[in-house]
GROMACS .gro file of C-alpha atoms in nm:
model
  194
    1UNK     CA    1   1.467  -0.245  -2.068
    2UNK     CA    2   1.458  -0.513  -1.802
    3UNK     CA    3   1.385  -0.255  -1.532
    4UNK     CA    4   1.061  -0.149  -1.707
    5UNK     CA    5   0.957  -0.512  -1.756
    6UNK     CA    6   1.032  -0.579  -1.390
    7UNK     CA    7   0.818  -0.280  -1.286
    8UNK     CA    8   0.526  -0.402  -1.500
    9UNK     CA    9   0.555  -0.750  -1.349
   10UNK     CA   10   0.565  -0.608  -0.995
   11UNK     CA   11   0.261  -0.393  -1.065
   12UNK     CA   12   0.065  -0.689  -1.205
   13UNK     CA   13   0.158  -0.905  -0.906
   14UNK     CA   14   0.055  -0.627  -0.670
   15UNK     CA   15  -0.281  -0.603  -0.848
   16UNK     CA   16  -0.324  -0.980  -0.827
   17UNK     CA   17  -0.253  -0.969  -0.453
   18UNK     CA   18  -0.508  -0.691  -0.399
   19UNK     CA   19  -0.771  -0.868  -0.610
   20UNK     CA   20  -0.707  -1.196  -0.429
   21UNK     CA   21  -0.737  -1.024  -0.092
   22UNK     CA   22  -1.060  -0.863  -0.206
   23UNK     CA   23  -1.217  -1.195  -0.308
   24UNK     CA   24  -1.106  -1.368   0.013
   25UNK     CA   25  -1.222  -1.082   0.233
   26UNK     CA   26  -1.563  -1.100   0.067
   27UNK     CA   27  -1.595  -1.468   0.161
   28UNK     CA   28  -1.459  -1.440   0.515
   29UNK     CA   29  -1.640  -1.121   0.612
   30UNK     CA   30  -1.974  -1.232   0.467
   31UNK     CA   31  -1.946  -1.552   0.672
   32UNK     CA   32  -1.854  -1.352   0.981
   33UNK     CA   33  -2.140  -1.109   0.928
   34UNK     CA   34  -2.418  -1.365   0.889
   35UNK     CA   35  -2.284  -1.571   1.181
   36UNK     CA   36  -2.275  -1.261   1.403
   37UNK     CA   37  -2.626  -1.160   1.301
   38UNK     CA   38  -2.753  -1.512   1.373
   39UNK     CA   39  -2.593  -1.501   1.718
   40UNK     CA   40  -2.765  -1.169   1.791
   41UNK     CA   41  -3.100  -1.294   1.662
   42UNK     CA   42  -3.072  -1.623   1.854
   43UNK     CA   43  -2.995  -1.428   2.171
   44UNK     CA   44  -3.282  -1.189   2.110
   45UNK     CA   45  -3.542  -1.463   2.059
   46UNK     CA   46  -3.396  -1.668   2.343
   47UNK     CA   47  -3.289  -1.983   2.161
   48UNK     CA   48  -2.961  -2.169   2.122
   49UNK     CA   49  -2.720  -2.072   1.849
   50UNK     CA   50  -2.830  -2.293   1.560
   51UNK     CA   51  -2.484  -2.427   1.467
   52UNK     CA   52  -2.264  -2.655   1.673
   53UNK     CA   53  -1.883  -2.632   1.655
   54UNK     CA   54  -1.885  -2.929   1.414
   55UNK     CA   55  -2.129  -2.748   1.183
   56UNK     CA   56  -1.908  -2.441   1.204
   57UNK     CA   57  -1.612  -2.656   1.102
   58UNK     CA   58  -1.797  -2.751   0.784
   59UNK     CA   59  -1.911  -2.393   0.722
   60UNK     CA   60  -1.565  -2.247   0.759
   61UNK     CA   61  -1.379  -2.518   0.568
   62UNK     CA   62  -1.588  -2.589   0.259
   63UNK     CA   63  -1.730  -2.252   0.152
   64UNK     CA   64  -1.448  -2.032   0.288
   65UNK     CA   65  -1.122  -2.201   0.396
   66UNK     CA   66  -1.043  -2.432   0.104
   67UNK     CA   67  -1.173  -2.189  -0.162
   68UNK     CA   68  -0.956  -1.910  -0.018
   69UNK     CA   69  -0.644  -2.099  -0.121
   70UNK     CA   70  -0.765  -2.142  -0.478
   71UNK     CA   71  -0.900  -1.787  -0.511
   72UNK     CA   72  -0.562  -1.655  -0.403
   73UNK     CA   73  -0.383  -1.859  -0.668
   74UNK     CA   74  -0.640  -1.769  -0.936
   75UNK     CA   75  -0.653  -1.397  -0.856
   76UNK     CA   76  -0.663  -1.187  -1.169
   77UNK     CA   77  -0.440  -0.894  -1.240
   78UNK     CA   78  -0.595  -0.562  -1.327
   79UNK     CA   79  -0.649  -0.238  -1.147
   80UNK     CA   80  -0.898  -0.276  -0.860
   81UNK     CA   81  -1.206  -0.065  -0.936
   82UNK     CA   82  -1.228   0.100  -0.593
   83UNK     CA   83  -1.057   0.099  -0.260
   84UNK     CA   84  -1.030  -0.242  -0.098
   85UNK     CA   85  -1.253  -0.171   0.201
   86UNK     CA   86  -1.518   0.012  -0.001
   87UNK     CA   87  -1.539  -0.265  -0.257
   88UNK     CA   88  -1.553  -0.538   0.009
   89UNK     CA   89  -1.811  -0.353   0.217
   90UNK     CA   90  -2.030  -0.298  -0.086
   91UNK     CA   91  -2.043  -0.675  -0.136
   92UNK     CA   92  -2.043  -0.800   0.224
   93UNK     CA   93  -2.332  -0.594   0.361
   94UNK     CA   94  -2.600  -0.701   0.111
   95UNK     CA   95  -2.467  -1.058   0.090
   96UNK     CA   96  -2.445  -1.095   0.469
   97UNK     CA   97  -2.793  -0.955   0.530
   98UNK     CA   98  -2.941  -1.165   0.247
   99UNK     CA   99  -2.791  -1.488   0.377
  100UNK     CA  100  -2.908  -1.402   0.729
  101UNK     CA  101  -3.265  -1.354   0.605
  102UNK     CA  102  -3.256  -1.682   0.411
  103UNK     CA  103  -3.120  -1.871   0.712
  104UNK     CA  104  -3.373  -1.711   0.945
  105UNK     CA  105  -3.660  -1.816   0.716
  106UNK     CA  106  -3.523  -2.171   0.700
  107UNK     CA  107  -3.482  -2.173   1.077
  108UNK     CA  108  -3.843  -2.060   1.127
  109UNK     CA  109  -3.976  -2.314   0.875
  110UNK     CA  110  -3.809  -2.594   1.073
  111UNK     CA  111  -3.866  -2.451   1.420
  112UNK     CA  112  -4.099  -2.738   1.516
  113UNK     CA  113  -3.876  -3.011   1.368
  114UNK     CA  114  -3.619  -3.212   1.558
  115UNK     CA  115  -3.314  -3.011   1.659
  116UNK     CA  116  -3.087  -3.232   1.449
  117UNK     CA  117  -3.299  -3.195   1.133
  118UNK     CA  118  -3.332  -2.822   1.196
  119UNK     CA  119  -2.955  -2.784   1.227
  120UNK     CA  120  -2.890  -3.008   0.926
  121UNK     CA  121  -3.120  -2.807   0.701
  122UNK     CA  122  -2.981  -2.480   0.833
  123UNK     CA  123  -2.620  -2.596   0.786
  124UNK     CA  124  -2.703  -2.707   0.433
  125UNK     CA  125  -2.869  -2.374   0.351
  126UNK     CA  126  -2.568  -2.185   0.491
  127UNK     CA  127  -2.329  -2.403   0.295
  128UNK     CA  128  -2.519  -2.357  -0.032
  129UNK     CA  129  -2.528  -1.980   0.027
  130UNK     CA  130  -2.157  -1.973   0.106
  131UNK     CA  131  -2.065  -2.182  -0.195
  132UNK     CA  132  -2.261  -1.946  -0.421
  133UNK     CA  133  -2.040  -1.665  -0.294
  134UNK     CA  134  -1.734  -1.841  -0.438
  135UNK     CA  135  -1.875  -1.770  -0.782
  136UNK     CA  136  -2.048  -1.437  -0.716
  137UNK     CA  137  -1.759  -1.269  -0.528
  138UNK     CA  138  -1.571  -1.237  -0.854
  139UNK     CA  139  -1.772  -0.940  -0.979
  140UNK     CA  140  -1.808  -0.589  -0.841
  141UNK     CA  141  -2.144  -0.445  -0.746
  142UNK     CA  142  -2.128  -0.222  -1.054
  143UNK     CA  143  -2.099  -0.528  -1.276
  144UNK     CA  144  -2.414  -0.674  -1.119
  145UNK     CA  145  -2.604  -0.347  -1.150
  146UNK     CA  146  -2.500  -0.277  -1.509
  147UNK     CA  147  -2.732  -0.539  -1.651
  148UNK     CA  148  -2.459  -0.670  -1.877
  149UNK     CA  149  -2.413  -1.041  -1.910
  150UNK     CA  150  -2.162  -1.157  -1.651
  151UNK     CA  151  -1.897  -1.412  -1.737
  152UNK     CA  152  -1.805  -1.647  -1.456
  153UNK     CA  153  -1.468  -1.811  -1.419
  154UNK     CA  154  -1.518  -2.181  -1.492
  155UNK     CA  155  -1.263  -2.271  -1.224
  156UNK     CA  156  -1.474  -2.097  -0.959
  157UNK     CA  157  -1.787  -2.278  -1.072
  158UNK     CA  158  -1.605  -2.613  -1.061
  159UNK     CA  159  -1.462  -2.529  -0.718
  160UNK     CA  160  -1.810  -2.445  -0.589
  161UNK     CA  161  -1.948  -2.771  -0.728
  162UNK     CA  162  -1.656  -2.959  -0.573
  163UNK     CA  163  -1.735  -2.812  -0.230
  164UNK     CA  164  -2.102  -2.911  -0.270
  165UNK     CA  165  -2.000  -3.264  -0.365
  166UNK     CA  166  -1.763  -3.284  -0.067
  167UNK     CA  167  -2.052  -3.185   0.160
  168UNK     CA  168  -2.290  -3.431  -0.008
  169UNK     CA  169  -2.038  -3.712   0.049
  170UNK     CA  170  -2.089  -3.676   0.424
  171UNK     CA  171  -2.446  -3.807   0.408
  172UNK     CA  172  -2.409  -4.161   0.266
  173UNK     CA  173  -2.172  -4.258   0.548
  174UNK     CA  174  -2.349  -4.283   0.886
  175UNK     CA  175  -2.025  -4.260   1.085
  176UNK     CA  176  -1.918  -3.935   0.919
  177UNK     CA  177  -2.272  -3.798   0.923
  178UNK     CA  178  -2.306  -3.873   1.296
  179UNK     CA  179  -1.965  -3.722   1.368
  180UNK     CA  180  -2.079  -3.393   1.216
  181UNK     CA  181  -2.414  -3.419   1.400
  182UNK     CA  182  -2.615  -3.415   1.078
  183UNK     CA  183  -2.924  -3.615   0.988
  184UNK     CA  184  -3.055  -3.736   0.657
  185UNK     CA  185  -3.292  -3.504   0.474
  186UNK     CA  186  -3.597  -3.577   0.265
  187UNK     CA  187  -3.614  -3.446  -0.091
  188UNK     CA  188  -3.862  -3.184   0.031
  189UNK     CA  189  -3.598  -3.055   0.275
  190UNK     CA  190  -3.345  -3.025  -0.007
  191UNK     CA  191  -3.603  -2.844  -0.217
  192UNK     CA  192  -3.649  -2.588   0.063
  193UNK     CA  193  -3.273  -2.535   0.087
  194UNK     CA  194  -3.221  -2.496  -0.286
   0.00000   0.00000   0.00000
């Protein structure tokens, strides 16, 4: 009957909405967590917050804002494995702490460099970490722990590469690069980030 088909469709759409919310919350909350931890650490060691508002614009637009639109549209149907908050928390805590540690190490490696190079390398490391989350946020913690081979959605991989390319396109143009308060990096700097 059409009522049963309608109920199935509504259930699938509801599942898609929940799964889309889950993926987006993973991106947004991981970004919020590592930014908050960096603020606390910067305050504790008595230094300026390492990102300027223009760097934050890049870090909220490319790895989080634009992808959120696509992840919502591409959300898969299927019963969520766990409750929304439990599933998101299980991802956000380790991802947020890991990115914070990576950024802190990069910050300390470039502590004696110029402020602009230090911020450029740190922004690049944060962007690369955030873009990786676009791909990794698709799977639950259980999927990672199971040891089974994970299959990644090609669209997510292409979206992540697109965001990296968009960021890379800032550097060849001095006007845009200066607007975002970034400097050029040597290959060694890129090697550290990657």
